[in-house]
Amino acid sequence: MRKFLREHSLTVVFGLLFLVALVGQFFAGHADFNERLSADGHPEIGLGHYLFSADFLVDVVENWQSEYLQFFLYVTATVWLVQRGSPESKPVGEAGAQTDEKQQLGRHVSDSSPRWARAGGWRTKLYSNSLGLAMLVLFLCSWVAQAFAGWWAYNGEQLRNAQPSVSLLDYLGAPDFWNRSLQNWQSEFLAIASMAILSVYLRQRGSPESKPVGASHSVSDRSG
């Protein structure tokens, strides 16, 4: 168990932090939601009711979809786009999908290569893009979940205010849906751009996301 935790500490720690933050969001969101209900003259709801409410779900998944969008764009855009001097980028002259030799494909596979990397044909092609595809699917699934949860939450708010409900299609064109989406997307785009340029000039000793402390600003390779 100790060896497992040491070898998977990054996933374990951030998985636990995720659960702690999610629980914290649940209690804080419940308190905030009840404050808004009380301010509007509506009765408060219990923790169980809030747990399965659209209001809690939409607050959760609207952040998930933006994170998966960030990773999808980052994984796929860095195939072709570069930032000179950033360890988040390939060297300027190496933009593109790279050769089979660099990707350890074709006659360059080894016995330890993943099975689908050794298989050839459509399986290798699919596996060659599986990370980006996985992030895209997770983004689309969480965005669809946000759309439905946002729609239910919006109609709940309409009902409490004695206003007519709207169809899902109408909600997809409503400011509420796009405000929830775009306010998260813009922060993710800013974060990617900031990391790409700041990592050219700043360092974090021991981090694989940083170049060696003494590496030149113009070098993109983490090895310096």
PDB file of C-alpha atoms in Angstrom:
ATOM      1  CA  MET A   1       0.000   0.000   0.000  1.00  0.00           C
ATOM      2  CA  ARG A   2       2.825   2.391   0.852  1.00  0.00           C
ATOM      3  CA  LYS A   3       4.468   1.720  -2.512  1.00  0.00           C
ATOM      4  CA  PHE A   4       1.153   2.248  -4.308  1.00  0.00           C
ATOM      5  CA  LEU A   5       0.546   5.570  -2.567  1.00  0.00           C
ATOM      6  CA  ARG A   6       4.079   6.746  -3.333  1.00  0.00           C
ATOM      7  CA  GLU A   7       3.871   5.787  -6.998  1.00  0.00           C
ATOM      8  CA  HIS A   8       0.375   7.258  -7.464  1.00  0.00           C
ATOM      9  CA  SER A   9       0.588  10.142  -5.006  1.00  0.00           C
ATOM     10  CA  LEU A  10      -0.250  12.834  -7.573  1.00  0.00           C
ATOM     11  CA  THR A  11      -3.559  11.186  -8.511  1.00  0.00           C
ATOM     12  CA  VAL A  12      -4.403  10.200  -4.922  1.00  0.00           C
ATOM     13  CA  VAL A  13      -3.715  13.623  -3.426  1.00  0.00           C
ATOM     14  CA  PHE A  14      -5.613  15.548  -6.055  1.00  0.00           C
ATOM     15  CA  GLY A  15      -8.444  13.010  -5.946  1.00  0.00           C
ATOM     16  CA  LEU A  16      -8.774  13.604  -2.199  1.00  0.00           C
ATOM     17  CA  LEU A  17      -8.545  17.372  -2.660  1.00  0.00           C
ATOM     18  CA  PHE A  18     -11.326  17.103  -5.234  1.00  0.00           C
ATOM     19  CA  LEU A  19     -13.575  15.276  -2.767  1.00  0.00           C
ATOM     20  CA  VAL A  20     -12.837  17.748   0.029  1.00  0.00           C
ATOM     21  CA  ALA A  21     -13.538  20.711  -2.251  1.00  0.00           C
ATOM     22  CA  LEU A  22     -16.726  19.082  -3.590  1.00  0.00           C
ATOM     23  CA  VAL A  23     -18.046  18.492  -0.074  1.00  0.00           C
ATOM     24  CA  GLY A  24     -17.121  22.060   0.856  1.00  0.00           C
ATOM     25  CA  GLN A  25     -18.890  23.373  -2.230  1.00  0.00           C
ATOM     26  CA  PHE A  26     -21.971  21.349  -1.323  1.00  0.00           C
ATOM     27  CA  PHE A  27     -22.301  22.862   2.148  1.00  0.00           C
ATOM     28  CA  ALA A  28     -21.387  26.381   1.024  1.00  0.00           C
ATOM     29  CA  GLY A  29     -23.730  26.125  -1.956  1.00  0.00           C
ATOM     30  CA  HIS A  30     -26.570  24.895   0.254  1.00  0.00           C
ATOM     31  CA  ALA A  31     -26.132  27.814   2.637  1.00  0.00           C
ATOM     32  CA  ASP A  32     -25.927  30.315  -0.239  1.00  0.00           C
ATOM     33  CA  PHE A  33     -28.983  28.852  -1.969  1.00  0.00           C
ATOM     34  CA  ASN A  34     -31.037  29.033   1.222  1.00  0.00           C
ATOM     35  CA  GLU A  35     -29.960  32.632   1.759  1.00  0.00           C
ATOM     36  CA  ARG A  36     -31.259  33.508  -1.693  1.00  0.00           C
ATOM     37  CA  LEU A  37     -34.493  31.617  -1.070  1.00  0.00           C
ATOM     38  CA  SER A  38     -35.043  33.456   2.201  1.00  0.00           C
ATOM     39  CA  ALA A  39     -34.289  36.818   0.607  1.00  0.00           C
ATOM     40  CA  ASP A  40     -36.987  36.120  -1.987  1.00  0.00           C
ATOM     41  CA  GLY A  41     -39.488  34.991   0.645  1.00  0.00           C
ATOM     42  CA  HIS A  42     -39.325  31.265  -0.169  1.00  0.00           C
ATOM     43  CA  PRO A  43     -38.933  28.423   2.375  1.00  0.00           C
ATOM     44  CA  GLU A  44     -35.468  26.965   2.822  1.00  0.00           C
ATOM     45  CA  ILE A  45     -34.620  23.432   1.676  1.00  0.00           C
ATOM     46  CA  GLY A  46     -32.736  20.649   3.441  1.00  0.00           C
ATOM     47  CA  LEU A  47     -29.353  19.170   2.603  1.00  0.00           C
ATOM     48  CA  GLY A  48     -30.867  16.089   0.952  1.00  0.00           C
ATOM     49  CA  HIS A  49     -33.093  18.173  -1.272  1.00  0.00           C
ATOM     50  CA  TYR A  50     -30.190  20.368  -2.307  1.00  0.00           C
ATOM     51  CA  LEU A  51     -27.913  17.369  -2.995  1.00  0.00           C
ATOM     52  CA  PHE A  52     -30.226  16.142  -5.764  1.00  0.00           C
ATOM     53  CA  SER A  53     -31.212  19.578  -6.999  1.00  0.00           C
ATOM     54  CA  ALA A  54     -30.412  20.982 -10.418  1.00  0.00           C
ATOM     55  CA  ASP A  55     -28.896  24.040  -8.744  1.00  0.00           C
ATOM     56  CA  PHE A  56     -26.145  21.968  -7.113  1.00  0.00           C
ATOM     57  CA  LEU A  57     -25.571  19.849 -10.217  1.00  0.00           C
ATOM     58  CA  VAL A  58     -25.218  22.788 -12.586  1.00  0.00           C
ATOM     59  CA  ASP A  59     -22.725  24.513 -10.281  1.00  0.00           C
ATOM     60  CA  VAL A  60     -20.577  21.365 -10.326  1.00  0.00           C
ATOM     61  CA  VAL A  61     -20.668  20.365 -13.988  1.00  0.00           C
ATOM     62  CA  GLU A  62     -20.266  23.872 -15.405  1.00  0.00           C
ATOM     63  CA  ASN A  63     -16.755  23.860 -13.948  1.00  0.00           C
ATOM     64  CA  TRP A  64     -16.018  20.314 -15.071  1.00  0.00           C
ATOM     65  CA  GLN A  65     -16.841  21.056 -18.697  1.00  0.00           C
ATOM     66  CA  SER A  66     -14.528  24.050 -18.820  1.00  0.00           C
ATOM     67  CA  GLU A  67     -11.643  22.064 -17.336  1.00  0.00           C
ATOM     68  CA  TYR A  68     -12.053  19.247 -19.841  1.00  0.00           C
ATOM     69  CA  LEU A  69     -12.315  21.801 -22.642  1.00  0.00           C
ATOM     70  CA  GLN A  70      -9.020  23.272 -21.452  1.00  0.00           C
ATOM     71  CA  PHE A  71      -7.270  19.907 -21.505  1.00  0.00           C
ATOM     72  CA  PHE A  72      -8.768  18.909 -24.863  1.00  0.00           C
ATOM     73  CA  LEU A  73      -7.581  22.134 -26.491  1.00  0.00           C
ATOM     74  CA  TYR A  74      -4.220  21.983 -24.748  1.00  0.00           C
ATOM     75  CA  VAL A  75      -3.522  18.361 -25.709  1.00  0.00           C
ATOM     76  CA  THR A  76      -4.505  18.868 -29.351  1.00  0.00           C
ATOM     77  CA  ALA A  77      -3.331  22.451 -29.943  1.00  0.00           C
ATOM     78  CA  THR A  78       0.195  21.713 -28.702  1.00  0.00           C
ATOM     79  CA  VAL A  79       0.600  19.227 -31.543  1.00  0.00           C
ATOM     80  CA  TRP A  80       0.762  22.126 -34.001  1.00  0.00           C
ATOM     81  CA  LEU A  81       1.146  25.330 -31.971  1.00  0.00           C
ATOM     82  CA  VAL A  82       4.373  26.263 -30.229  1.00  0.00           C
ATOM     83  CA  GLN A  83       5.699  28.823 -27.773  1.00  0.00           C
ATOM     84  CA  ARG A  84       9.423  29.384 -28.004  1.00  0.00           C
ATOM     85  CA  GLY A  85      11.109  28.853 -24.662  1.00  0.00           C
ATOM     86  CA  SER A  86       8.122  27.271 -22.906  1.00  0.00           C
ATOM     87  CA  PRO A  87       8.409  23.751 -21.432  1.00  0.00           C
ATOM     88  CA  GLU A  88       4.682  23.453 -22.177  1.00  0.00           C
ATOM     89  CA  SER A  89       5.579  23.495 -25.890  1.00  0.00           C
ATOM     90  CA  LYS A  90       7.649  21.402 -28.239  1.00  0.00           C
ATOM     91  CA  PRO A  91      10.664  23.124 -29.800  1.00  0.00           C
ATOM     92  CA  VAL A  92       9.637  25.478 -32.597  1.00  0.00           C
ATOM     93  CA  GLY A  93      10.971  23.254 -35.370  1.00  0.00           C
ATOM     94  CA  GLU A  94       9.136  20.143 -34.192  1.00  0.00           C
ATOM     95  CA  ALA A  95       5.511  21.224 -34.664  1.00  0.00           C
ATOM     96  CA  GLY A  96       3.305  18.453 -36.026  1.00  0.00           C
ATOM     97  CA  ALA A  97       2.534  14.799 -35.314  1.00  0.00           C
ATOM     98  CA  GLN A  98       6.249  13.781 -35.405  1.00  0.00           C
ATOM     99  CA  THR A  99       7.863  10.742 -36.975  1.00  0.00           C
ATOM    100  CA  ASP A 100       7.160   7.102 -36.124  1.00  0.00           C
ATOM    101  CA  GLU A 101      10.630   6.904 -34.637  1.00  0.00           C
ATOM    102  CA  LYS A 102       9.972   9.700 -32.148  1.00  0.00           C
ATOM    103  CA  GLN A 103       6.524   8.289 -31.366  1.00  0.00           C
ATOM    104  CA  GLN A 104       7.867   4.705 -31.077  1.00  0.00           C
ATOM    105  CA  LEU A 105       5.483   3.377 -33.703  1.00  0.00           C
ATOM    106  CA  GLY A 106       5.746   0.983 -36.657  1.00  0.00           C
ATOM    107  CA  ARG A 107       9.116  -0.736 -36.670  1.00  0.00           C
ATOM    108  CA  HIS A 108      10.115   1.304 -33.626  1.00  0.00           C
ATOM    109  CA  VAL A 109       7.669  -0.338 -31.200  1.00  0.00           C
ATOM    110  CA  SER A 110       8.962  -2.549 -28.417  1.00  0.00           C
ATOM    111  CA  ASP A 111       7.568  -5.444 -26.410  1.00  0.00           C
ATOM    112  CA  SER A 112       6.610  -2.992 -23.662  1.00  0.00           C
ATOM    113  CA  SER A 113       4.645  -0.728 -26.030  1.00  0.00           C
ATOM    114  CA  PRO A 114       0.857  -0.663 -25.455  1.00  0.00           C
ATOM    115  CA  ARG A 115      -0.945  -3.389 -27.396  1.00  0.00           C
ATOM    116  CA  TRP A 116      -2.882  -0.967 -29.604  1.00  0.00           C
ATOM    117  CA  ALA A 117       0.325   0.914 -30.406  1.00  0.00           C
ATOM    118  CA  ARG A 118       1.741  -2.369 -31.721  1.00  0.00           C
ATOM    119  CA  ALA A 119      -1.462  -3.424 -33.520  1.00  0.00           C
ATOM    120  CA  GLY A 120      -1.203  -1.075 -36.507  1.00  0.00           C
ATOM    121  CA  GLY A 121      -4.082   0.081 -38.705  1.00  0.00           C
ATOM    122  CA  TRP A 122      -7.140   1.837 -37.277  1.00  0.00           C
ATOM    123  CA  ARG A 123      -6.421   0.718 -33.717  1.00  0.00           C
ATOM    124  CA  THR A 124      -3.048   2.447 -33.641  1.00  0.00           C
ATOM    125  CA  LYS A 125      -4.510   5.528 -35.308  1.00  0.00           C
ATOM    126  CA  LEU A 126      -7.304   5.667 -32.729  1.00  0.00           C
ATOM    127  CA  TYR A 127      -4.894   5.064 -29.855  1.00  0.00           C
ATOM    128  CA  SER A 128      -2.616   7.785 -31.245  1.00  0.00           C
ATOM    129  CA  ASN A 129      -5.396  10.312 -30.609  1.00  0.00           C
ATOM    130  CA  SER A 130      -7.067   8.649 -27.616  1.00  0.00           C
ATOM    131  CA  LEU A 131      -6.082  11.244 -25.002  1.00  0.00           C
ATOM    132  CA  GLY A 132      -7.511  14.151 -26.965  1.00  0.00           C
ATOM    133  CA  LEU A 133     -10.628  12.144 -27.835  1.00  0.00           C
ATOM    134  CA  ALA A 134     -11.170  11.190 -24.196  1.00  0.00           C
ATOM    135  CA  MET A 135     -10.952  14.824 -23.117  1.00  0.00           C
ATOM    136  CA  LEU A 136     -13.338  15.829 -25.908  1.00  0.00           C
ATOM    137  CA  VAL A 137     -15.902  13.201 -24.874  1.00  0.00           C
ATOM    138  CA  LEU A 138     -15.653  14.215 -21.216  1.00  0.00           C
ATOM    139  CA  PHE A 139     -16.094  17.867 -22.184  1.00  0.00           C
ATOM    140  CA  LEU A 140     -19.138  17.157 -24.354  1.00  0.00           C
ATOM    141  CA  CYS A 141     -20.744  14.915 -21.724  1.00  0.00           C
ATOM    142  CA  SER A 142     -20.260  17.461 -18.947  1.00  0.00           C
ATOM    143  CA  TRP A 143     -21.443  20.304 -21.211  1.00  0.00           C
ATOM    144  CA  VAL A 144     -24.616  18.361 -22.039  1.00  0.00           C
ATOM    145  CA  ALA A 145     -25.091  17.699 -18.318  1.00  0.00           C
ATOM    146  CA  GLN A 146     -24.649  21.430 -17.676  1.00  0.00           C
ATOM    147  CA  ALA A 147     -27.250  22.229 -20.331  1.00  0.00           C
ATOM    148  CA  PHE A 148     -29.879  19.960 -18.777  1.00  0.00           C
ATOM    149  CA  ALA A 149     -29.071  20.902 -15.182  1.00  0.00           C
ATOM    150  CA  GLY A 150     -28.996  24.602 -16.064  1.00  0.00           C
ATOM    151  CA  TRP A 151     -32.335  24.249 -17.840  1.00  0.00           C
ATOM    152  CA  TRP A 152     -33.943  22.572 -14.825  1.00  0.00           C
ATOM    153  CA  ALA A 153     -32.439  25.124 -12.445  1.00  0.00           C
ATOM    154  CA  TYR A 154     -33.543  27.998 -14.667  1.00  0.00           C
ATOM    155  CA  ASN A 155     -37.096  26.699 -14.860  1.00  0.00           C
ATOM    156  CA  GLY A 156     -37.095  26.192 -11.106  1.00  0.00           C
ATOM    157  CA  GLU A 157     -36.170  29.838 -10.682  1.00  0.00           C
ATOM    158  CA  GLN A 158     -38.878  30.805 -13.167  1.00  0.00           C
ATOM    159  CA  LEU A 159     -41.446  28.773 -11.197  1.00  0.00           C
ATOM    160  CA  ARG A 160     -40.479  30.377  -7.877  1.00  0.00           C
ATOM    161  CA  ASN A 161     -40.915  33.798  -9.475  1.00  0.00           C
ATOM    162  CA  ALA A 162     -44.243  32.860 -11.077  1.00  0.00           C
ATOM    163  CA  GLN A 163     -42.707  33.138 -14.551  1.00  0.00           C
ATOM    164  CA  PRO A 164     -43.309  30.751 -17.488  1.00  0.00           C
ATOM    165  CA  SER A 165     -40.889  27.877 -18.013  1.00  0.00           C
ATOM    166  CA  VAL A 166     -38.851  27.568 -21.214  1.00  0.00           C
ATOM    167  CA  SER A 167     -38.016  24.642 -23.485  1.00  0.00           C
ATOM    168  CA  LEU A 168     -34.529  23.139 -23.594  1.00  0.00           C
ATOM    169  CA  LEU A 169     -33.977  24.597 -27.053  1.00  0.00           C
ATOM    170  CA  ASP A 170     -34.958  28.067 -25.835  1.00  0.00           C
ATOM    171  CA  TYR A 171     -32.645  27.693 -22.851  1.00  0.00           C
ATOM    172  CA  LEU A 172     -29.700  26.817 -25.104  1.00  0.00           C
ATOM    173  CA  GLY A 173     -30.085  30.254 -26.670  1.00  0.00           C
ATOM    174  CA  ALA A 174     -30.633  32.028 -23.358  1.00  0.00           C
ATOM    175  CA  PRO A 175     -28.042  34.352 -21.768  1.00  0.00           C
ATOM    176  CA  ASP A 176     -27.970  32.166 -18.620  1.00  0.00           C
ATOM    177  CA  PHE A 177     -26.593  29.153 -20.498  1.00  0.00           C
ATOM    178  CA  TRP A 178     -23.937  31.085 -22.395  1.00  0.00           C
ATOM    179  CA  ASN A 179     -22.978  33.173 -19.384  1.00  0.00           C
ATOM    180  CA  ARG A 180     -22.338  29.992 -17.397  1.00  0.00           C
ATOM    181  CA  SER A 181     -20.256  28.543 -20.242  1.00  0.00           C
ATOM    182  CA  LEU A 182     -18.264  31.573 -21.347  1.00  0.00           C
ATOM    183  CA  GLN A 183     -17.369  32.789 -17.865  1.00  0.00           C
ATOM    184  CA  ASN A 184     -15.564  29.474 -17.360  1.00  0.00           C
ATOM    185  CA  TRP A 185     -14.064  29.214 -20.831  1.00  0.00           C
ATOM    186  CA  GLN A 186     -12.408  32.613 -20.733  1.00  0.00           C
ATOM    187  CA  SER A 187     -10.660  31.751 -17.463  1.00  0.00           C
ATOM    188  CA  GLU A 188      -9.332  28.484 -18.916  1.00  0.00           C
ATOM    189  CA  PHE A 189      -7.993  30.196 -22.045  1.00  0.00           C
ATOM    190  CA  LEU A 190      -6.288  32.813 -19.873  1.00  0.00           C
ATOM    191  CA  ALA A 191      -4.765  30.111 -17.668  1.00  0.00           C
ATOM    192  CA  ILE A 192      -3.290  28.256 -20.667  1.00  0.00           C
ATOM    193  CA  ALA A 193      -1.849  31.419 -22.184  1.00  0.00           C
ATOM    194  CA  SER A 194      -0.432  32.507 -18.806  1.00  0.00           C
ATOM    195  CA  MET A 195       1.223  29.132 -18.161  1.00  0.00           C
ATOM    196  CA  ALA A 196       2.700  29.023 -21.657  1.00  0.00           C
ATOM    197  CA  ILE A 197       4.354  32.447 -21.454  1.00  0.00           C
ATOM    198  CA  LEU A 198       5.243  32.593 -17.740  1.00  0.00           C
ATOM    199  CA  SER A 199       7.035  29.232 -17.926  1.00  0.00           C
ATOM    200  CA  VAL A 200       9.402  30.777 -20.480  1.00  0.00           C
ATOM    201  CA  TYR A 201      10.847  33.161 -17.892  1.00  0.00           C
ATOM    202  CA  LEU A 202       9.945  31.719 -14.471  1.00  0.00           C
ATOM    203  CA  ARG A 203      11.009  28.448 -12.819  1.00  0.00           C
ATOM    204  CA  GLN A 204       9.828  25.986 -10.181  1.00  0.00           C
ATOM    205  CA  ARG A 205      12.682  23.814  -9.051  1.00  0.00           C
ATOM    206  CA  GLY A 206      11.858  20.107  -9.225  1.00  0.00           C
ATOM    207  CA  SER A 207       8.605  20.486 -11.154  1.00  0.00           C
ATOM    208  CA  PRO A 208       8.197  18.683 -14.510  1.00  0.00           C
ATOM    209  CA  GLU A 209       6.102  21.652 -15.611  1.00  0.00           C
ATOM    210  CA  SER A 210       9.175  23.867 -15.378  1.00  0.00           C
ATOM    211  CA  LYS A 211      12.509  23.949 -17.154  1.00  0.00           C
ATOM    212  CA  PRO A 212      15.635  23.472 -15.033  1.00  0.00           C
ATOM    213  CA  VAL A 213      16.321  26.632 -13.025  1.00  0.00           C
ATOM    214  CA  GLY A 214      19.497  27.375 -14.948  1.00  0.00           C
ATOM    215  CA  ALA A 215      18.082  26.669 -18.420  1.00  0.00           C
ATOM    216  CA  SER A 216      18.080  29.426 -21.007  1.00  0.00           C
ATOM    217  CA  HIS A 217      14.826  31.326 -21.585  1.00  0.00           C
ATOM    218  CA  SER A 218      14.963  30.396 -25.268  1.00  0.00           C
ATOM    219  CA  VAL A 219      15.105  26.624 -24.676  1.00  0.00           C
ATOM    220  CA  SER A 220      11.776  24.771 -24.847  1.00  0.00           C
ATOM    221  CA  ASP A 221      13.040  21.302 -23.911  1.00  0.00           C
ATOM    222  CA  ARG A 222      12.682  20.612 -20.168  1.00  0.00           C
ATOM    223  CA  SER A 223      16.091  18.967 -20.144  1.00  0.00           C
ATOM    224  CA  GLY A 224      17.637  22.381 -20.805  1.00  0.00           C
TER     225      GLY A 224
END
